Amino acid sequence: MRSRTDTGTKIGDHLMESSSTSGETVLPRPVEALPMPALAAATRKLADKLIEHFAMGESAAMALAQAVVDPSIARRAAESPERLRVPGGVILAIRADVWARHIIPDPRNPRIGPSRRHPASNLIGTGESTRFRPLAEPIAASGKRPELVQRLANQEHLAWAAQLAKEYVLDHNDWRESLRHQGVMTEVWLAATAFQHEDNTPGVTVPVTVEGSSRVTCAHDLLDLRSADVPYIRDTAKLRAHIRKLNEAITTAGDPAQVDPEVAVTVRCERLPALLLVGFEPHDGTTTDFGVAVKSLVALRHVDSPKPWGEAAENEALADAVVDEIERRKLITPAKADWLRGALTPDQAKAAGFNADPSVRAAAIVRLFAERDQSIHSAVRIAITGQSTRKNITTKLLLDVASSLVMRSVSEEDSRKRERMRKYLKSAFPGELAKDWEATFRGTEELAQAALEEVAKGEPGAATRELAARSAYPLVINGQLTGDRGTNNYNDQPDRRHPGEVIDRMRSTGRAVWCWCLPTDDLAVDSLRSDHSQFLIGSRVVV
C-alpha cells in the first residue's frame, strides 16, 4: 500500500530531525595516563632477543623494539610466539602495544590498487596523481631474515605514495570518528620494512602495517602526523617529553571526564595493539619466503575472507545484544526479555501476562528501542556500539534493528516473501515514534478512541503514535503496505513514499485512524472508499 501526497520529505529527514539520539556514536573510552617510553637499555634487550630468537637483522630488530611500549612484555612473548599458519609455512608473531608515532601505514595500501596508473599507461609524470610510478611490492630481505624491503626513488616518492593512500582511506574507509572515541581496538599487523632509496639517501627501517593501514592512517591524521615523515623523525626523547605533557594535562584535569577533548583524542591514539611479525618457518621443500608468507597471511584476511553476514543478520545480532544488555541491567524482567526476543509462543505470552497480539508486541519493541529514558538508552547504546564502533546511532538505525525482533512473529516460510516483508517493515515505523509515548496493552477500541480525541483537537500525540506503531505490522505483513517495488516502467506505482511516511500522514486523519482499528477486510476497504480524500488503488492506500 502506497500513498500520494504533496509532501515529498524523505523518511530519512524525518528520522534525523525527530531523533534525540541522532548522530551518537560509541561511548568515549576513559583516558588514563600513558606509560613513559622505554629506556634505551630495555629497548636494547628486546632487540637482542629478536635477533637471538628469530635471526632478525640489527636495524629491523631495533625498529620493532623502539616501537614497542613495554619491551619487557614483548620479551616474554618472544619466548613462546604465536604461530600463524599460511600456505608454505608458519609465521611467528608476538603481541605488544606500540607507539603510533613509531610505525607507518603501508604507503601502497592494496585498497588503492584499481586506481593506480602504471608506466604501461604512458601517464606517469602527466599529473599529480601520476607524478611517480606506483611503489613496487615489498620483497623479502636477503639471508632469510624475517623482514621486508621497499625500494623508493627518493623520500618524495614515499611522501607522494603515502598521500595518495591517505586520501583514498579518508574517502573510502574512514575510521576517525571511531578512533576519536575509542582509539584502535584490534591489533594491526606489523613487519619491519627497510626503505632503500635510489638517490643514495641512507636507508631507514621502520615497522610498516601489512594489515590495519586504514586505522593507522586515521590515527596519524588525528595526531596531525604525516606518515611519510615517521621513518626519518623518530626521536624517543621528544616522544618522552610529549607523553609527559599529555599526562600532566590528565593529572591537572583531575577527573578523566574533564580532560580536554582534543587531549583525550590524542591520548587514545598514541598507542595501539599490534601483532609483530617476527619470524617464518617454511615447510620442507617449499620456496616460500617471508615476503610471500606475509602476502598470504593478508590475503587470508581480505581476499579469501569470511563472507559478510549481511544487514539482516547484523541487525538480528544487534537486536539480541540490546535485549540482553537491558535484561542484564535488570531494566526488564527475564520474562519480558523472552517475550521481546520472540521466545514465547502466543499462548505462553498470554500465560505470562503479556499480549499475544504481534502488533502489540511490535509496538513494545519499537518503544523500547526508541526509548528516551537515559537508563534504557544507555543500555541500547552500549549494546550496539559493543558490536561496532563505527555505527552512528540514529533513530533510523534503532528502528531498523527493532524491526528484526518484530519480524520474529511472522509465520511466512517463503524466504523471498520474508525478505520483502523485512525490507518493507524496516521502513514502516515513522521517526515520529522517537517522541514520547507509551506501549500499553489496552484494547484497540480504547486506543482508537484516545487517538481520535487527539486528532479532533488537532494535536495527534502519544495515542496516535502507539496506534502507528501497532498498525505497521499488520499493514506490512498482510501486504497492504509495501515499499518501493521498482521503476514506473515495470510497476504501476506513482507514489514512492516510504511506508513510514504514509503511516505518519495517516496519524493526522480521523478517517485513517478509525480504519486502523477495523479488521483488514472489505469493511476497512469500503470505509476508506467512502471518503473522497482517501481511497484504494489496487492494494495501495492513497492519502
Coordinates of C-alpha atoms in Angstrom, one line a residue:
M1 CA 0.0 0.0 0.0
R2 CA 1.4 3.3 -1.0
S3 CA 0.1 6.8 -0.8
R4 CA 0.0 10.0 -2.8
T5 CA 0.8 13.4 -1.2
D6 CA 2.3 16.8 -1.8
T7 CA 4.8 16.3 1.0
G8 CA 8.0 14.9 -0.5
T9 CA 10.2 14.9 2.5
K10 CA 12.3 11.8 2.7
I11 CA 11.8 9.5 5.7
G12 CA 15.5 9.8 6.5
D13 CA 15.0 13.5 7.1
H14 CA 12.1 12.8 9.4
L15 CA 14.1 10.3 11.3
M16 CA 17.1 12.5 11.8
E17 CA 15.0 15.6 12.7
S18 CA 12.8 13.7 15.3
S19 CA 15.6 11.8 16.9
S20 CA 17.0 12.6 20.3
T21 CA 19.8 10.1 19.5
S22 CA 20.7 11.4 16.1
G23 CA 24.5 11.4 15.4
E24 CA 25.5 9.5 18.5
T25 CA 28.5 7.1 18.2
V26 CA 30.4 4.8 20.5
L27 CA 30.8 6.0 24.1
P28 CA 34.2 7.5 24.6
R29 CA 36.9 5.3 26.2
P30 CA 38.0 6.9 29.5
V31 CA 41.5 8.3 29.2
E32 CA 44.4 7.3 31.5
A33 CA 48.0 8.3 31.9
L34 CA 50.3 6.8 29.3
P35 CA 53.4 4.9 30.3
M36 CA 56.7 6.6 29.6
P37 CA 58.6 5.4 26.6
A38 CA 61.1 2.7 27.5
L39 CA 64.7 3.5 28.3
A40 CA 67.5 2.6 25.9
A41 CA 68.6 -0.4 27.9
A42 CA 65.2 -2.0 27.8
T43 CA 64.9 -1.4 24.1
R44 CA 68.3 -2.9 23.5
K45 CA 67.4 -6.1 25.4
L46 CA 64.3 -6.6 23.3
A47 CA 66.2 -6.0 20.1
D48 CA 68.8 -8.6 21.2
K49 CA 66.0 -11.1 22.0
L50 CA 64.6 -10.6 18.5
I51 CA 68.0 -11.1 16.9
E52 CA 68.7 -14.2 19.0
H53 CA 65.3 -15.9 18.6
F54 CA 64.3 -15.0 15.1
A55 CA 67.6 -14.2 13.3
M56 CA 66.4 -10.7 12.7
G57 CA 68.8 -8.1 11.4
E58 CA 70.0 -5.3 13.7
S59 CA 68.1 -2.4 12.0
A60 CA 64.8 -4.4 11.9
A61 CA 65.1 -5.6 15.5
M62 CA 65.8 -2.1 16.7
A63 CA 62.9 -0.6 14.7
L64 CA 60.4 -3.0 16.3
A65 CA 62.0 -2.6 19.7
Q66 CA 61.8 1.2 19.6
A67 CA 58.1 1.0 18.6
V68 CA 57.1 -1.3 21.5
V69 CA 55.6 0.5 24.5
D70 CA 56.7 -2.1 27.1
P71 CA 59.8 -4.1 25.9
S72 CA 59.6 -6.4 28.9
I73 CA 56.2 -7.7 27.8
A74 CA 57.4 -8.3 24.3
R75 CA 60.5 -10.1 25.6
R76 CA 58.3 -12.6 27.5
A77 CA 56.0 -13.0 24.4
A78 CA 59.1 -13.8 22.3
E79 CA 59.7 -16.9 24.4
S80 CA 56.5 -18.5 23.1
P81 CA 55.5 -16.7 19.9
E82 CA 52.1 -17.2 18.2
R83 CA 52.2 -19.5 15.2
L84 CA 50.1 -18.3 12.2
R85 CA 49.6 -20.9 9.5
V86 CA 49.9 -19.8 5.9
P87 CA 50.4 -21.7 2.7
G88 CA 54.0 -22.8 2.6
G89 CA 54.8 -22.5 6.3
V90 CA 54.2 -20.8 9.6
I91 CA 54.6 -17.1 10.5
L92 CA 55.8 -16.4 14.1
A93 CA 54.4 -13.3 15.8
I94 CA 54.3 -11.6 19.2
R95 CA 51.7 -9.3 20.6
A96 CA 52.6 -5.9 22.1
D97 CA 51.3 -2.3 22.3
V98 CA 53.2 0.0 20.1
W99 CA 53.6 3.8 19.7
A100 CA 51.7 5.2 16.8
R101 CA 54.5 7.7 16.2
H102 CA 57.0 4.9 15.6
I103 CA 55.1 3.0 12.9
I104 CA 53.6 3.8 9.5
P105 CA 50.7 2.6 7.4
D106 CA 51.5 0.8 4.2
P107 CA 52.2 3.6 1.6
R108 CA 51.0 1.3 -1.2
N109 CA 47.7 0.3 0.6
P110 CA 46.3 -2.5 -1.5
R111 CA 42.9 -0.8 -1.4
I112 CA 44.0 1.8 -3.9
G113 CA 45.2 -0.8 -6.4
P114 CA 42.4 -0.3 -9.0
S115 CA 43.1 3.5 -9.1
R116 CA 46.9 3.2 -9.7
R117 CA 48.3 4.3 -13.0
H118 CA 51.3 2.2 -14.2
P119 CA 54.0 3.1 -16.7
A120 CA 52.3 1.0 -19.4
S121 CA 49.5 3.5 -19.5
N122 CA 52.0 6.2 -20.6
L123 CA 50.5 8.5 -18.0
I124 CA 53.4 8.7 -15.5
G125 CA 54.5 12.3 -15.0
T126 CA 51.4 13.8 -16.6
G127 CA 49.7 14.9 -13.3
E128 CA 50.0 14.9 -9.6
S129 CA 48.3 11.5 -9.2
T130 CA 50.8 10.1 -11.7
R131 CA 53.9 12.1 -10.7
F132 CA 55.8 8.9 -9.8
R133 CA 55.3 5.3 -10.8
P134 CA 53.5 3.3 -8.2
L135 CA 55.6 1.7 -5.4
A136 CA 56.6 -1.8 -6.2
E137 CA 55.6 -4.7 -3.9
P138 CA 58.0 -5.1 -1.0
I139 CA 60.1 -8.2 -1.2
A140 CA 61.7 -10.4 1.4
A141 CA 65.1 -9.4 2.8
S142 CA 68.1 -11.5 1.9
G143 CA 69.5 -14.2 4.1
K144 CA 66.0 -15.4 5.1
R145 CA 65.7 -12.6 7.6
P146 CA 62.0 -12.0 8.6
E147 CA 62.0 -8.5 7.1
L148 CA 60.7 -6.7 4.0
V149 CA 62.5 -4.4 1.6
Q150 CA 60.7 -1.5 -0.1
R151 CA 62.6 0.4 -2.9
L152 CA 61.9 4.1 -3.5
A153 CA 63.1 6.7 -5.9
N154 CA 63.6 9.1 -3.0
Q155 CA 61.9 10.4 0.1
E156 CA 59.4 12.4 -2.0
H157 CA 58.4 9.2 -3.7
L158 CA 57.3 7.8 -0.3
A159 CA 55.5 11.1 0.6
W160 CA 53.6 11.1 -2.7
A161 CA 52.6 7.4 -2.4
A162 CA 51.6 7.9 1.3
Q163 CA 49.5 10.9 0.4
L164 CA 47.5 9.1 -2.3
A165 CA 46.9 6.2 0.1
K166 CA 45.7 8.6 2.8
E167 CA 43.3 10.4 0.5
Y168 CA 41.8 7.1 -0.6
V169 CA 41.4 5.9 3.0
L170 CA 39.8 9.0 4.3
D171 CA 37.3 8.9 1.4
H172 CA 36.5 5.2 1.4
N173 CA 37.4 3.7 4.8
D174 CA 37.4 6.5 7.4
W175 CA 37.9 5.3 11.0
R176 CA 38.5 8.7 12.5
E177 CA 35.1 9.1 14.3
S178 CA 35.6 5.7 15.9
L179 CA 39.2 6.3 16.8
R180 CA 38.3 9.7 18.4
H181 CA 36.2 7.9 20.9
Q182 CA 37.9 4.5 21.3
G183 CA 41.4 4.6 19.8
V184 CA 42.5 1.5 17.8
M185 CA 40.7 -1.5 19.3
T186 CA 42.1 -4.5 17.4
E187 CA 45.7 -5.3 16.7
V188 CA 47.4 -4.1 13.5
W189 CA 50.0 -6.4 11.9
L190 CA 53.5 -5.0 11.5
A191 CA 56.5 -6.1 9.6
A192 CA 59.9 -4.4 9.9
T193 CA 60.5 -2.9 6.4
A194 CA 63.7 -1.3 5.1
F195 CA 63.2 1.6 2.7
Q196 CA 66.0 1.8 0.2
H197 CA 66.4 5.0 -1.8
E198 CA 67.7 5.1 -5.4
D199 CA 69.1 8.6 -4.9
N200 CA 71.7 7.3 -2.3
T201 CA 69.8 8.7 0.7
P202 CA 70.7 6.4 3.6
G203 CA 68.2 3.7 4.1
V204 CA 65.8 3.5 7.1
T205 CA 63.9 0.7 8.7
V206 CA 60.5 1.1 10.3
P207 CA 57.6 -1.1 11.3
V208 CA 55.0 -1.0 8.5
T209 CA 51.4 -2.2 8.6
V210 CA 50.6 -5.2 6.4
E211 CA 47.1 -5.2 7.9
G212 CA 45.5 -2.2 9.6
S213 CA 46.8 0.5 7.3
S214 CA 43.5 2.4 7.3
R215 CA 43.3 2.5 11.1
V216 CA 46.9 3.8 11.4
T217 CA 46.4 6.3 8.6
C218 CA 43.4 7.7 10.5
A219 CA 45.2 7.7 13.8
H220 CA 48.1 9.6 12.3
D221 CA 45.6 12.1 10.8
L222 CA 44.1 12.7 14.3
L223 CA 47.6 13.1 15.7
D224 CA 48.4 15.7 13.0
L225 CA 51.3 13.5 11.9
R226 CA 52.4 13.0 8.3
S227 CA 53.0 9.3 8.0
A228 CA 55.8 9.6 5.4
D229 CA 57.9 11.6 7.9
V230 CA 57.9 8.9 10.6
P231 CA 60.8 6.9 9.2
Y232 CA 63.1 9.9 9.3
I233 CA 62.0 11.7 12.5
R234 CA 61.6 9.1 15.2
D235 CA 63.0 10.6 18.4
T236 CA 62.4 8.8 21.7
A237 CA 63.5 11.9 23.7
K238 CA 60.9 14.0 22.0
L239 CA 58.3 11.3 22.4
R240 CA 59.0 11.1 26.1
A241 CA 58.6 14.9 26.5
H242 CA 55.3 14.8 24.6
I243 CA 53.9 11.9 26.7
R244 CA 54.9 13.7 29.9
K245 CA 53.0 16.8 28.7
L246 CA 49.9 14.7 27.9
N247 CA 50.0 13.0 31.3
E248 CA 50.3 16.4 33.1
A249 CA 47.1 17.5 31.3
I250 CA 45.3 14.4 32.5
T251 CA 46.5 15.0 36.1
T252 CA 45.6 18.7 36.0
A253 CA 42.0 17.8 34.9
G254 CA 41.6 15.5 37.9
D255 CA 38.5 13.8 36.6
P256 CA 39.1 11.8 33.4
A257 CA 35.8 13.0 32.1
Q258 CA 37.0 16.6 32.4
V259 CA 40.1 16.1 30.2
D260 CA 40.3 18.5 27.3
P261 CA 38.5 16.6 24.4
E262 CA 41.4 17.1 22.0
V263 CA 43.9 15.9 24.6
A264 CA 41.7 12.9 25.2
V265 CA 41.7 12.0 21.4
T266 CA 45.5 12.3 21.2
V267 CA 45.9 10.1 24.3
R268 CA 43.6 7.4 22.8
C269 CA 45.6 7.4 19.5
E270 CA 49.2 7.5 20.8
R271 CA 49.4 3.7 21.3
L272 CA 47.7 0.8 19.7
P273 CA 47.7 -3.0 19.9
A274 CA 49.9 -4.8 17.4
L275 CA 50.9 -8.2 16.2
L276 CA 54.6 -8.1 15.3
L277 CA 55.5 -10.5 12.5
V278 CA 59.0 -11.6 13.6
G279 CA 59.7 -14.9 12.0
F280 CA 58.9 -17.5 9.4
E281 CA 59.3 -21.3 9.3
P282 CA 58.9 -22.6 5.7
H283 CA 57.7 -26.1 5.1
D284 CA 60.3 -28.5 3.8
G285 CA 60.6 -28.5 0.1
T286 CA 58.9 -25.1 -0.4
T287 CA 60.4 -21.9 -1.9
T288 CA 58.1 -19.6 0.1
D289 CA 59.9 -16.7 1.7
F290 CA 58.9 -14.2 4.4
G291 CA 57.5 -11.7 1.8
V292 CA 55.3 -14.3 0.1
A293 CA 54.2 -15.6 3.5
V294 CA 53.1 -12.2 4.7
K295 CA 51.1 -11.6 1.5
S296 CA 49.4 -15.0 2.0
L297 CA 48.5 -14.0 5.6
V298 CA 47.0 -10.7 4.5
A299 CA 45.1 -12.4 1.6
L300 CA 43.5 -14.8 4.1
R301 CA 42.0 -11.8 5.9
H302 CA 41.0 -9.8 2.8
V303 CA 40.9 -11.9 -0.3
D304 CA 39.7 -15.2 1.0
S305 CA 37.9 -13.7 3.9
P306 CA 34.6 -14.9 5.5
K307 CA 31.5 -13.7 3.7
P308 CA 29.9 -10.7 5.5
W309 CA 26.8 -11.5 7.5
G310 CA 24.7 -9.0 5.6
E311 CA 22.4 -6.3 7.0
A312 CA 19.6 -8.7 8.2
A313 CA 21.9 -10.9 10.1
E314 CA 23.8 -7.9 11.6
N315 CA 20.5 -6.4 12.8
E316 CA 19.5 -9.7 14.3
A317 CA 22.7 -9.8 16.3
L318 CA 22.4 -6.2 17.4
A319 CA 18.7 -6.7 18.4
D320 CA 19.6 -9.7 20.7
A321 CA 22.5 -7.7 22.1
V322 CA 20.2 -4.8 23.0
V323 CA 17.7 -7.0 24.8
D324 CA 20.4 -8.9 26.6
E325 CA 22.0 -5.7 27.9
I326 CA 18.7 -4.3 29.1
E327 CA 17.9 -7.5 30.9
R328 CA 21.4 -7.7 32.3
R329 CA 20.9 -4.3 33.9
K330 CA 17.6 -5.5 35.3
L331 CA 15.7 -2.9 33.5
I332 CA 13.2 -5.5 32.3
T333 CA 12.3 -8.9 33.7
P334 CA 13.6 -12.2 32.2
A335 CA 10.0 -13.0 31.1
K336 CA 9.6 -9.7 29.3
A337 CA 13.0 -10.2 27.7
D338 CA 11.8 -13.6 26.3
W339 CA 8.6 -12.0 25.0
L340 CA 10.5 -9.3 23.2
R341 CA 13.0 -11.8 21.8
G342 CA 10.1 -13.8 20.4
A343 CA 11.0 -16.8 22.6
L344 CA 7.4 -17.3 23.8
T345 CA 4.5 -18.7 21.8
P346 CA 1.3 -16.6 21.8
D347 CA -0.2 -18.9 24.4
Q348 CA 2.9 -18.7 26.6
A349 CA 3.0 -14.9 26.2
K350 CA -0.6 -14.7 27.3
A351 CA 0.0 -17.0 30.3
A352 CA 3.0 -14.9 31.3
G353 CA 0.8 -11.8 31.4
F354 CA 1.8 -10.3 28.0
N355 CA -0.3 -9.7 25.0
A356 CA -0.4 -12.4 22.3
D357 CA -1.1 -9.9 19.5
P358 CA 2.1 -9.5 17.4
S359 CA 1.2 -5.9 16.7
V360 CA 1.1 -5.1 20.4
R361 CA 4.5 -6.8 20.8
A362 CA 5.8 -4.8 17.8
A363 CA 4.8 -1.5 19.5
A364 CA 6.5 -2.6 22.7
I365 CA 9.7 -3.4 20.8
V366 CA 9.7 -0.1 18.9
R367 CA 9.1 1.8 22.1
L368 CA 12.0 0.1 23.9
F369 CA 14.5 0.8 21.1
A370 CA 13.4 4.4 20.7
E371 CA 13.1 5.0 24.5
R372 CA 14.4 8.4 25.7
D373 CA 14.8 7.2 29.3
Q374 CA 18.5 7.6 29.9
S375 CA 19.0 4.2 31.6
I376 CA 17.3 2.3 28.7
H377 CA 19.0 4.4 26.1
S378 CA 22.4 4.0 27.7
A379 CA 22.0 0.2 27.6
V380 CA 20.9 0.3 23.9
R381 CA 23.9 2.5 23.0
I382 CA 26.3 0.2 24.8
A383 CA 24.9 -2.9 23.2
I384 CA 25.1 -1.5 19.7
T385 CA 28.5 0.1 19.9
G386 CA 29.8 -3.0 21.6
Q387 CA 29.2 -4.8 18.3
S388 CA 30.5 -2.0 16.0
T389 CA 32.4 1.2 16.9
R390 CA 31.5 2.8 13.6
K391 CA 27.8 2.6 13.6
N392 CA 26.2 6.0 14.0
I393 CA 23.3 5.6 16.4
T394 CA 20.4 7.4 14.7
T395 CA 16.7 6.7 15.1
K396 CA 16.7 5.1 11.7
L397 CA 19.3 2.5 12.9
L398 CA 17.3 1.9 16.1
L399 CA 14.1 1.3 14.2
D400 CA 15.8 -0.9 11.7
V401 CA 17.2 -3.1 14.4
A402 CA 13.9 -3.2 16.2
S403 CA 12.2 -4.4 13.1
S404 CA 14.4 -7.5 13.2
L405 CA 12.8 -8.5 16.5
V406 CA 9.3 -7.6 15.2
M407 CA 9.8 -10.0 12.3
R408 CA 10.2 -13.0 14.6
S409 CA 6.4 -13.1 14.9
V410 CA 5.9 -13.6 11.2
S411 CA 4.9 -17.1 10.2
E412 CA 5.7 -16.8 6.5
E413 CA 8.1 -19.6 5.4
D414 CA 8.9 -18.5 1.9
S415 CA 12.3 -16.8 2.2
R416 CA 11.8 -14.4 -0.7
K417 CA 8.5 -13.2 0.8
R418 CA 10.1 -12.9 4.3
E419 CA 12.9 -10.8 2.8
R420 CA 10.3 -8.4 1.2
M421 CA 8.4 -8.1 4.4
R422 CA 11.6 -7.4 6.3
K423 CA 12.5 -4.7 3.8
Y424 CA 9.1 -3.0 4.0
L425 CA 8.7 -3.4 7.7
K426 CA 12.2 -1.8 8.3
S427 CA 10.8 1.5 6.8
A428 CA 7.3 1.3 8.2
F429 CA 8.0 2.8 11.6
P430 CA 8.0 6.6 11.3
G431 CA 10.6 8.7 13.0
E432 CA 7.7 10.3 15.0
L433 CA 7.9 7.2 17.2
A434 CA 11.1 8.5 18.7
K435 CA 9.0 11.1 20.6
D436 CA 7.2 10.5 23.9
W437 CA 4.5 7.8 24.0
E438 CA 3.9 4.5 25.9
A439 CA 3.4 1.0 24.7
T440 CA 0.4 -0.3 26.5
F441 CA -1.8 -3.5 26.5
R442 CA -5.0 -1.5 26.1
G443 CA -7.6 -2.7 23.7
T444 CA -7.8 -1.5 20.1
E445 CA -11.1 0.3 20.6
E446 CA -9.8 2.1 23.7
L447 CA -6.6 3.1 21.9
A448 CA -8.5 4.3 18.8
Q449 CA -10.8 6.4 20.9
A450 CA -7.9 8.2 22.6
A451 CA -6.3 8.7 19.2
L452 CA -9.5 10.1 17.7
E453 CA -9.7 12.6 20.5
E454 CA -6.2 13.8 19.8
V455 CA -6.9 14.2 16.1
A456 CA -10.2 16.0 16.8
K457 CA -8.2 18.6 18.9
G458 CA -5.7 18.9 16.0
E459 CA -3.0 17.5 18.2
P460 CA -2.0 14.0 17.2
G461 CA 0.1 12.7 20.1
A462 CA 1.0 9.7 22.2
A463 CA -2.1 7.6 21.3
T464 CA -1.7 8.1 17.6
R465 CA 2.0 7.2 17.9
E466 CA 1.1 4.0 19.7
L467 CA -1.5 3.2 17.1
A468 CA 1.0 3.9 14.3
A469 CA 3.5 1.5 15.9
R470 CA 0.9 -1.2 16.2
S471 CA -0.5 -0.7 12.7
A472 CA 2.8 -1.1 10.8
Y473 CA 2.9 -4.8 11.5
P474 CA -0.5 -5.9 10.1
L475 CA -0.4 -3.4 7.2
V476 CA 3.0 -4.7 6.0
I477 CA 2.7 -8.4 6.8
N478 CA -0.8 -8.6 5.2
G479 CA 0.5 -7.0 2.1
Q480 CA -1.5 -3.8 2.3
L481 CA 1.6 -1.5 2.7
T482 CA 4.7 -2.1 0.6
G483 CA 7.9 -0.3 -0.1
D484 CA 9.3 0.8 -3.5
R485 CA 8.9 -2.1 -5.9
G486 CA 10.9 -0.8 -8.8
T487 CA 10.6 1.8 -11.5
N488 CA 7.4 3.1 -13.1
N489 CA 8.3 1.3 -16.2
Y490 CA 7.5 -2.0 -14.5
N491 CA 5.1 -1.2 -11.7
D492 CA 2.0 0.9 -11.5
Q493 CA 3.4 2.8 -8.5
P494 CA 3.1 6.5 -8.9
D495 CA 3.7 7.2 -5.3
R496 CA 7.1 6.1 -3.9
R497 CA 7.0 7.3 -0.4
H498 CA 8.3 5.0 2.3
P499 CA 5.7 3.2 4.3
G500 CA 6.6 5.1 7.4
E501 CA 5.7 8.4 5.7
V502 CA 2.3 7.0 4.8
I503 CA 1.6 5.9 8.3
D504 CA 2.8 9.2 9.8
R505 CA 0.4 11.1 7.4
M506 CA -2.5 8.8 8.4
R507 CA -1.9 9.7 12.1
S508 CA -3.4 13.2 11.5
T509 CA -6.5 12.0 9.7
G510 CA -9.5 10.9 11.7
R511 CA -10.8 8.6 9.0
A512 CA -7.5 6.8 8.7
V513 CA -7.2 6.5 12.5
W514 CA -10.6 4.9 12.6
C515 CA -9.9 2.5 9.8
W516 CA -6.7 1.3 11.5
C517 CA -9.0 -0.2 14.2
L518 CA -11.0 -2.2 11.7
P519 CA -10.2 -5.8 10.6
T520 CA -8.2 -5.9 7.4
D521 CA -11.1 -7.0 5.3
D522 CA -13.7 -5.5 2.9
L523 CA -15.2 -3.4 5.7
A524 CA -12.0 -1.5 6.0
V525 CA -11.7 -1.1 2.3
D526 CA -15.3 0.2 2.0
S527 CA -14.6 2.6 4.9
L528 CA -11.7 4.1 3.1
R529 CA -13.5 4.3 -0.2
S530 CA -16.4 6.2 1.4
D531 CA -14.1 9.2 2.0
H532 CA -13.2 11.2 -1.1
S533 CA -9.9 12.2 0.5
Q534 CA -8.8 8.6 0.9
F535 CA -9.3 5.7 -1.4
L536 CA -7.7 2.5 -2.7
I537 CA -5.8 1.9 -5.9
G538 CA -5.3 -1.8 -6.1
S539 CA -3.7 -2.6 -2.8
R540 CA -2.4 0.9 -2.2
V541 CA -4.0 3.4 0.1
V542 CA -3.8 6.9 -1.2
V543 CA -3.9 9.6 1.5

